[in-house]
Amino acid sequence: MSSGNFQELVAYNAERHRAVCAGFDPTLSRIPKKFHRASICGTLTGFVNPMVEALADTVGFYKPNLGFYLRFGHEGIQALERIAAHMHEHAPDVIKILDLKTGDIGATNEAYAEFAFDVCGFDAVTAHNYMGYQAMEPWLTREGKGVFVLVRTSNKGAEEFQKMGTCSTTEMGEVRSVNSEGFLFERVAANVADSNMWNQYGNVGMVAGATETSIDDLATIRRIAGDSVVILSPGVGKAQGGDAAAAFAKGSNSDGAGLAVNSSSGITHAHADEKYEGMEPDEAAAAEATNMHDTMEAVRIAA
Amino acid sequence: MSSGNFQELVAYNAERHRAVCAGFDPTLSRIPKKFHRASICGTLTGFVNPMVEALADTVGFYKPNLGFYLRFGHEGIQALERIAAHMHEHAPDVIKILDLKTGDIGATNEAYAEFAFDVCGFDAVTAHNYMGYQAMEPWLTREGKGVFVLVRTSNKGAEEFQKMGTCSTTEMGEVRSVNSEGFLFERVAANVADSNMWNQYGNVGMVAGATETSIDDLATIRRIAGDSVVILSPGVGKAQGGDAAAAFAKGSNSDGAGLAVNSSSGITHAHADEKYEGMEPDEAAAAEATNMHDTMEAVRIAA
C-alpha cells in the first residue's frame, strides 16, 4: 500500500497548522442503530469511513487504536485494514498513526512493523519504551516511518513509575555519592530525543498526556525534546477531561507546531454530545475537530 | 469460550512439575512447503495445531505472540482464534498466555481483555508496566485470569531503563538527602508483588529473561517476588541462547515450581534443528519440549 513519508508529512502539517489528531476508537454500543450491519466489519467501516472523509481537510493526524478493532477478533482487524485503505485514498496528506502501544524483542517488532507499515500502510506507530531503543530497530530503521514513544501518559496512576526518582552514583575513594537525575519520564524523554539513541534516524515522536495531572509535565517534555520532535498529546475531550488550548500552549514548539493533540471518543462519538444534536456522526466529528483546531489556532496567533 | 481458572491451573502445573512454556511463533519462511495452503489461516493452523496436541502432556504453558499472527492481518488473527480454540479442545489443563506486551488506559485495556479472554479464552496476558497498576484494572480484576508484567526482558539493550538507578529524597530542615533504592526493574518487581498494588487480586506473574545478560537478575526477581508469583522466563533456545537448567535454578520457587521457561522458535521450529532431522514438526517440537522438561527435572530433583 502506498503511503507518505513521515518527516515530509510532519513538515506539511506544520505549514498548514494542523495539530488535531482524530483517534478513531469506535464503541459498538455508541454507534447509532442505522449504521449496524450484519457483519462487524460492515458496521465499523460504515461508521468510521465517512469520518475519514469529513476530517481530511481539518486534522493533521488519524490515530486508530488497535485494541478497539482487535476486540472484535479478525473481523475487527479486517475493518481496520479497510479503514486504513480508505484513509490512503481520501486523505493522503494526513499522518496515519497506529496506536498499539507495544514493544517487544526485535523479531517480534519486525512482525508488528509488517502489519502496521506493509499490510496497512500506517506512517507511524506508538511504542512502549521499556525494552530500550536497540530492540526497536525494526521500527526505527523503517525509512519514512515514525515511532511515538510513551513518555508521560494521561491516565490516573501513571505516576507510579513515570514519576519515580532516578539517580546515578559516583564513587571517589571511600566516598560514594548518590546524585538525583530527575524523574523517570524525564530520563525517557532525554534518551528518546538523543540522536545517538532513539532518535538516530530523526523519526521519533513522544507521547505526553494533556490531562490535568500530566499537563505540567508536557511543558517539561517539550523543553527536553527540542523543536524537531513531534509530541502526540492524548487526554483531550470529555472522557479524560484535557483542554486543547492548554495542551497547545504547553506542548507546541517555538514555531507553534510539532504537536498532535488527540481526542478519541470526543471526535468519534461527538454525535452523542448535545452540542451537536441532529448532526450525522461524520458532521459532528468534523465540527468537534474544527472547534479544537480553532481553539488551538487562537492560542498560536495570540502567542 | 470456556476456559480454566488461572490460579487452579498454576497449582495443577506445580503438582505435575510442568515448567516448559511453548511459544507458538511460526515464521512462514520456516514452515515446510507441504504445510502451505491457499490461505495463510490454513497454513498456520495446519502447522501449529498438531503441535498443540503433541505438547499437551509435556508443557505447562502455551504462549502464542500476537505479533506473529497480526503480521498477516485479519487472516492471521483468524488463525490465532482457531489455534486458541484447538488449545481448549485438546489441552484444557495447559495455561494459555496471549503474549501481546501492551498496556494502555483502562478503556483500551478492556478492549484487549475482550479479545484475549472473551473471544479467544486465554488464561493470561503479558503487560507493559509503564502506565501503572491502576490502568490495568480491566485485566487485573478479571476473575480466574492472570497478568504477566514485564520486569526484566531478555533482549540486548534492555538495561537502558530497566537497570537505571532509582532513588528517593528526604528533607530534614535544610538537609536534603538522596537515597538509592535499587534498579528500576527491582522497583517494578516490588510493586508488582505488592498485595496492595498490582497483586491485590493475587493473579499477577512476572516476565524475567533467562539470557546471559538477564539471568542473574532473574534470581533477584525471584527473591523479591516470593514463592507465590509465577515467573515467565523467555530467552531459552538457539535464537536468544538462554539455558533451561540455569533458568530453572535461578527462577523456580522454594518448592521447585512457579516457573514457566519459554522457548519459541526453539520449539516451533525444532524440525529445522539437525538434532531432530527426519522428524515431523510436531514430533520435533515435542522432543525439544521433553528435553527442556527433563533438563529442568534433573535440576529440581538434585536440589
Short mmCIF file of C-alpha atoms in Angstrom, two decimals, chain B:
data_model
loop_
_atom_site.label_atom_id
_atom_site.label_comp_id
_atom_site.label_asym_id
_atom_site.label_seq_id
_atom_site.Cartn_x
_atom_site.Cartn_y
_atom_site.Cartn_z
CA MET B 1 -15.30 -19.84 25.02
CA SER B 2 -14.85 -21.95 28.16
CA SER B 3 -11.53 -21.79 29.91
CA GLY B 4 -9.87 -22.77 33.15
CA ASN B 5 -9.03 -20.77 36.23
CA PHE B 6 -5.53 -19.28 36.22
CA GLN B 7 -4.70 -19.97 39.87
CA GLU B 8 -6.09 -23.52 39.74
CA LEU B 9 -4.10 -24.25 36.59
CA VAL B 10 -0.95 -22.89 38.26
CA ALA B 11 -1.48 -25.32 41.15
CA TYR B 12 -2.13 -28.17 38.72
CA ASN B 13 1.11 -27.40 36.86
CA ALA B 14 3.08 -27.21 40.10
CA GLU B 15 1.91 -30.69 41.16
CA ARG B 16 2.94 -32.13 37.81
CA HIS B 17 6.22 -30.16 37.62
CA ARG B 18 5.37 -28.69 34.27
CA ALA B 19 7.65 -25.72 33.70
CA VAL B 20 8.02 -25.64 29.92
CA CYS B 21 6.29 -22.84 28.04
CA ALA B 22 5.87 -23.39 24.30
CA GLY B 23 5.94 -20.09 22.43
CA PHE B 24 3.99 -20.69 19.22
CA ASP B 25 5.57 -18.09 16.96
CA PRO B 26 5.51 -19.56 13.46
CA THR B 27 7.63 -17.93 10.74
CA LEU B 28 6.19 -18.52 7.28
CA SER B 29 9.56 -18.98 5.53
CA ARG B 30 10.47 -21.71 8.05
CA ILE B 31 7.24 -23.70 7.70
CA PRO B 32 7.89 -26.71 5.43
CA LYS B 33 6.32 -26.44 1.97
CA LYS B 34 3.93 -29.33 2.49
CA PHE B 35 2.06 -27.31 5.14
CA HIS B 36 1.44 -24.36 2.83
CA ARG B 37 -2.21 -23.85 1.90
CA ALA B 38 -4.06 -21.37 -0.28
CA SER B 39 -4.88 -19.27 2.81
CA ILE B 40 -2.45 -18.09 5.50
CA CYS B 41 -5.04 -19.16 8.05
CA GLY B 42 -4.92 -22.72 6.68
CA THR B 43 -1.13 -22.78 6.68
CA LEU B 44 -0.76 -21.50 10.25
CA THR B 45 -3.44 -23.71 11.78
CA GLY B 46 -2.26 -26.76 9.85
CA PHE B 47 1.26 -26.22 11.15
CA VAL B 48 0.56 -25.21 14.77
CA ASN B 49 -2.48 -27.31 15.71
CA PRO B 50 -0.66 -30.67 15.58
CA MET B 51 1.96 -29.16 17.94
CA VAL B 52 -0.76 -28.13 20.36
CA GLU B 53 -1.79 -31.79 20.52
CA ALA B 54 1.74 -33.19 20.64
CA LEU B 55 2.77 -30.95 23.55
CA ALA B 56 -0.38 -31.19 25.68
CA ASP B 57 1.03 -33.74 28.15
CA THR B 58 4.52 -32.24 28.42
CA VAL B 59 4.30 -28.49 28.77
CA GLY B 60 2.60 -26.32 31.36
CA PHE B 61 2.11 -23.25 29.18
CA TYR B 62 1.34 -22.25 25.61
CA LYS B 63 2.28 -18.70 24.62
CA PRO B 64 1.49 -17.51 21.11
CA ASN B 65 2.75 -13.99 20.42
CA LEU B 66 0.14 -11.68 18.89
CA GLY B 67 2.66 -10.06 16.53
CA PHE B 68 3.41 -13.33 14.75
CA TYR B 69 -0.27 -13.60 13.74
CA LEU B 70 -1.12 -9.92 13.28
CA ARG B 71 1.69 -9.61 10.71
CA PHE B 72 -0.67 -11.45 8.32
CA GLY B 73 -3.57 -9.12 9.05
CA HIS B 74 -7.07 -10.46 9.70
CA GLU B 75 -6.26 -13.90 8.30
CA GLY B 76 -3.50 -14.29 10.86
CA ILE B 77 -5.88 -13.26 13.65
CA GLN B 78 -8.41 -15.80 12.39
CA ALA B 79 -5.68 -18.44 12.65
CA LEU B 80 -4.91 -17.35 16.21
CA GLU B 81 -8.58 -17.65 17.16
CA ARG B 82 -8.73 -21.17 15.70
CA ILE B 83 -5.49 -22.23 17.36
CA ALA B 84 -6.81 -20.92 20.70
CA ALA B 85 -9.99 -22.99 20.20
CA HIS B 86 -7.85 -26.02 19.39
CA MET B 87 -5.90 -25.49 22.61
CA HIS B 88 -9.10 -25.52 24.64
CA GLU B 89 -10.27 -28.70 22.98
CA HIS B 90 -7.02 -30.64 23.26
CA ALA B 91 -5.24 -29.15 26.27
CA PRO B 92 -7.71 -27.89 28.87
CA ASP B 93 -5.07 -28.04 31.63
CA VAL B 94 -2.31 -26.10 29.90
CA ILE B 95 -2.12 -22.40 30.82
CA LYS B 96 -2.71 -20.34 27.69
CA ILE B 97 -0.95 -16.97 27.64
CA LEU B 98 -1.50 -14.37 24.93
CA ASP B 99 1.78 -12.51 24.59
CA LEU B 100 0.78 -9.02 23.49
CA LYS B 101 3.04 -6.86 25.67
CA THR B 102 0.76 -3.89 25.63
CA GLY B 103 -0.65 -1.62 28.30
CA ASP B 104 -2.92 1.37 27.73
CA ILE B 105 -5.55 3.41 29.56
CA GLY B 106 -8.39 1.46 31.17
CA ALA B 107 -10.95 1.64 28.35
CA THR B 108 -8.43 0.30 25.85
CA ASN B 109 -7.22 -2.44 28.17
CA GLU B 110 -10.87 -3.52 28.46
CA ALA B 111 -10.94 -3.86 24.66
CA TYR B 112 -7.80 -6.03 24.71
CA ALA B 113 -9.30 -8.10 27.55
CA GLU B 114 -12.33 -8.84 25.38
CA PHE B 115 -10.12 -10.22 22.62
CA ALA B 116 -7.76 -12.19 24.86
CA PHE B 117 -10.25 -13.52 27.40
CA ASP B 118 -13.68 -13.47 25.73
CA VAL B 119 -13.02 -14.00 22.01
CA CYS B 120 -10.08 -16.42 22.45
CA GLY B 121 -10.42 -17.66 26.05
CA PHE B 122 -6.77 -17.17 27.00
CA ASP B 123 -5.95 -17.61 30.70
CA ALA B 124 -3.45 -14.77 30.90
CA VAL B 125 -1.82 -11.89 29.02
CA THR B 126 1.57 -10.19 29.14
CA ALA B 127 1.65 -6.48 30.02
CA HIS B 128 3.93 -3.47 29.99
CA ASN B 129 4.22 -1.80 33.40
CA TYR B 130 4.68 1.88 32.46
CA MET B 131 1.05 3.06 32.85
CA GLY B 132 0.92 1.86 36.49
CA TYR B 133 -1.37 -0.72 38.07
CA GLN B 134 -4.50 1.47 38.23
CA ALA B 135 -4.80 1.49 34.43
CA MET B 136 -4.55 -2.31 34.41
CA GLU B 137 -7.69 -2.95 36.43
CA PRO B 138 -9.65 -4.28 33.41
CA TRP B 139 -7.10 -7.11 33.30
CA LEU B 140 -6.31 -7.50 37.00
CA THR B 141 -9.96 -7.67 38.06
CA ARG B 142 -10.85 -10.45 35.60
CA GLU B 143 -11.69 -13.41 37.81
CA GLY B 144 -9.72 -16.53 37.01
CA LYS B 145 -7.29 -14.70 34.69
CA GLY B 146 -3.61 -13.86 35.11
CA VAL B 147 -1.40 -10.91 34.10
CA PHE B 148 2.34 -11.34 33.48
CA VAL B 149 4.03 -7.97 33.92
CA LEU B 150 7.33 -7.15 32.17
CA VAL B 151 10.03 -6.78 34.83
CA ARG B 152 13.35 -7.69 33.17
CA THR B 153 13.45 -8.50 29.49
CA SER B 154 15.86 -10.82 27.72
CA ASN B 155 16.89 -8.58 24.82
CA LYS B 156 20.10 -6.73 24.08
CA GLY B 157 19.86 -3.15 25.31
CA ALA B 158 17.20 -3.93 27.94
CA GLU B 159 19.40 -2.24 30.57
CA GLU B 160 18.71 1.23 29.16
CA PHE B 161 15.82 1.86 31.56
CA GLN B 162 15.47 -1.45 33.41
CA LYS B 163 18.85 -1.06 35.11
CA MET B 164 18.57 2.66 35.70
CA GLY B 165 19.17 3.57 39.34
CA THR B 166 16.17 4.85 41.29
CA CYS B 167 16.13 6.89 44.45
CA SER B 168 14.02 8.67 46.98
CA THR B 169 14.79 12.03 48.52
CA THR B 170 14.24 13.01 52.15
CA GLU B 171 14.43 16.50 53.53
CA MET B 172 15.20 17.27 57.18
CA GLY B 173 15.34 21.00 57.72
CA GLU B 174 17.98 22.31 55.33
CA VAL B 175 19.48 18.90 54.67
CA ARG B 176 18.24 17.05 51.61
CA SER B 177 19.48 13.54 51.17
CA VAL B 178 19.13 11.28 48.16
CA ASN B 179 18.79 7.58 48.93
CA SER B 180 19.49 4.88 46.38
CA GLU B 181 16.55 2.48 46.05
CA GLY B 182 17.88 -0.04 43.56
CA PHE B 183 17.36 -0.57 39.86
CA LEU B 184 14.09 0.26 38.15
CA PHE B 185 13.40 -3.43 37.47
CA GLU B 186 13.65 -4.15 41.20
CA ARG B 187 11.15 -1.40 41.97
CA VAL B 188 8.83 -2.77 39.29
CA ALA B 189 9.13 -6.28 40.79
CA ALA B 190 8.39 -4.96 44.28
CA ASN B 191 5.28 -3.05 43.15
CA VAL B 192 4.02 -5.97 41.07
CA ALA B 193 4.41 -8.36 44.04
CA ASP B 194 2.72 -5.88 46.40
CA SER B 195 -0.69 -7.11 47.53
CA ASN B 196 -1.89 -3.51 47.83
CA MET B 197 -0.88 -2.67 44.27
CA TRP B 198 -0.56 -4.93 41.23
CA ASN B 199 -1.12 -8.14 43.17
CA GLN B 200 -4.26 -7.15 45.10
CA TYR B 201 -6.19 -9.91 43.34
CA GLY B 202 -3.40 -12.49 43.70
CA ASN B 203 -3.18 -13.11 39.97
CA VAL B 204 -0.01 -11.43 38.74
CA GLY B 205 3.01 -13.08 37.22
CA MET B 206 6.28 -11.50 36.13
CA VAL B 207 8.35 -11.70 32.96
CA ALA B 208 12.09 -12.05 33.64
CA GLY B 209 14.51 -13.19 30.95
CA ALA B 210 16.87 -16.16 31.06
CA THR B 211 19.52 -14.92 28.64
CA GLU B 212 23.13 -14.47 29.70
CA THR B 213 22.66 -10.76 30.34
CA SER B 214 19.44 -11.13 32.31
CA ILE B 215 19.72 -14.39 34.26
CA ASP B 216 21.40 -13.03 37.40
CA ASP B 217 18.54 -10.56 37.70
CA LEU B 218 16.12 -13.50 37.47
CA ALA B 219 17.39 -14.74 40.87
CA THR B 220 16.94 -11.24 42.33
CA ILE B 221 13.41 -11.09 40.96
CA ARG B 222 12.52 -14.46 42.50
CA ARG B 223 13.69 -13.15 45.90
CA ILE B 224 11.51 -10.06 45.52
CA ALA B 225 8.53 -11.99 44.14
CA GLY B 226 8.33 -14.59 46.90
CA ASP B 227 7.05 -18.09 46.23
CA SER B 228 3.52 -17.49 45.02
CA VAL B 229 4.20 -15.42 41.89
CA VAL B 230 4.71 -17.33 38.62
CA ILE B 231 7.70 -16.10 36.63
CA LEU B 232 7.61 -16.40 32.85
CA SER B 233 11.20 -16.60 31.65
CA PRO B 234 11.86 -16.16 27.93
CA GLY B 235 15.14 -16.31 26.06
CA VAL B 236 15.88 -20.06 26.20
CA GLY B 237 16.82 -21.74 22.92
CA LYS B 238 19.06 -21.08 19.95
CA ALA B 239 17.65 -17.69 18.94
CA GLN B 240 18.43 -15.94 22.23
CA GLY B 241 20.82 -18.51 23.74
CA GLY B 242 19.44 -18.95 27.26
CA ASP B 243 19.78 -22.27 29.11
CA ALA B 244 16.79 -24.08 30.67
CA ALA B 245 18.77 -25.61 33.57
CA ALA B 246 20.19 -22.25 34.61
CA ALA B 247 16.77 -20.60 34.25
CA PHE B 248 15.23 -23.27 36.49
CA ALA B 249 17.97 -23.00 39.10
CA LYS B 250 17.61 -19.20 39.33
CA GLY B 251 13.91 -18.76 38.73
CA SER B 252 11.97 -21.58 40.42
CA ASN B 253 10.48 -21.00 43.86
CA SER B 254 11.42 -22.89 47.06
CA ASP B 255 9.06 -25.72 46.05
CA GLY B 256 10.77 -26.12 42.68
CA ALA B 257 7.76 -24.65 40.92
CA GLY B 258 6.23 -21.28 39.94
CA LEU B 259 8.17 -21.01 36.72
CA ALA B 260 7.39 -21.00 33.01
CA VAL B 261 10.57 -21.30 30.95
CA ASN B 262 9.72 -20.29 27.42
CA SER B 263 11.21 -21.38 24.13
CA SER B 264 9.55 -20.01 21.00
CA SER B 265 11.37 -20.70 17.73
CA GLY B 266 13.36 -23.44 19.54
CA ILE B 267 10.11 -25.42 19.88
CA THR B 268 8.02 -24.12 16.96
CA HIS B 269 10.87 -24.65 14.51
CA ALA B 270 12.67 -27.56 16.24
CA HIS B 271 12.20 -29.50 13.00
CA ALA B 272 14.89 -27.29 11.41
CA ASP B 273 17.43 -28.40 14.02
CA GLU B 274 19.74 -31.19 12.78
CA LYS B 275 19.20 -32.94 16.12
CA TYR B 276 15.64 -33.71 15.03
CA GLU B 277 16.30 -34.40 11.36
CA GLY B 278 13.64 -36.52 9.72
CA MET B 279 11.00 -35.77 12.35
CA GLU B 280 7.68 -34.09 11.63
CA PRO B 281 7.44 -30.55 13.11
CA ASP B 282 5.03 -31.68 15.85
CA GLU B 283 7.30 -34.61 16.81
CA ALA B 284 10.38 -32.39 16.84
CA ALA B 285 8.56 -29.80 18.96
CA ALA B 286 7.55 -32.49 21.46
CA ALA B 287 11.10 -33.90 21.54
CA GLU B 288 12.55 -30.44 22.24
CA ALA B 289 9.95 -29.70 24.92
CA THR B 290 10.61 -33.09 26.56
CA ASN B 291 14.33 -32.30 26.51
CA MET B 292 13.72 -28.99 28.25
CA HIS B 293 11.40 -30.68 30.75
CA ASP B 294 13.91 -33.42 31.56
CA THR B 295 16.75 -30.91 31.91
CA MET B 296 14.76 -28.92 34.44
CA GLU B 297 13.52 -32.02 36.29
CA ALA B 298 17.14 -33.09 36.79
CA VAL B 299 17.88 -29.73 38.42
CA ARG B 300 14.76 -29.91 40.59
CA ILE B 301 15.44 -33.46 41.80
CA ALA B 302 19.10 -32.71 42.52
CA ALA B 303 18.21 -29.62 44.58
#
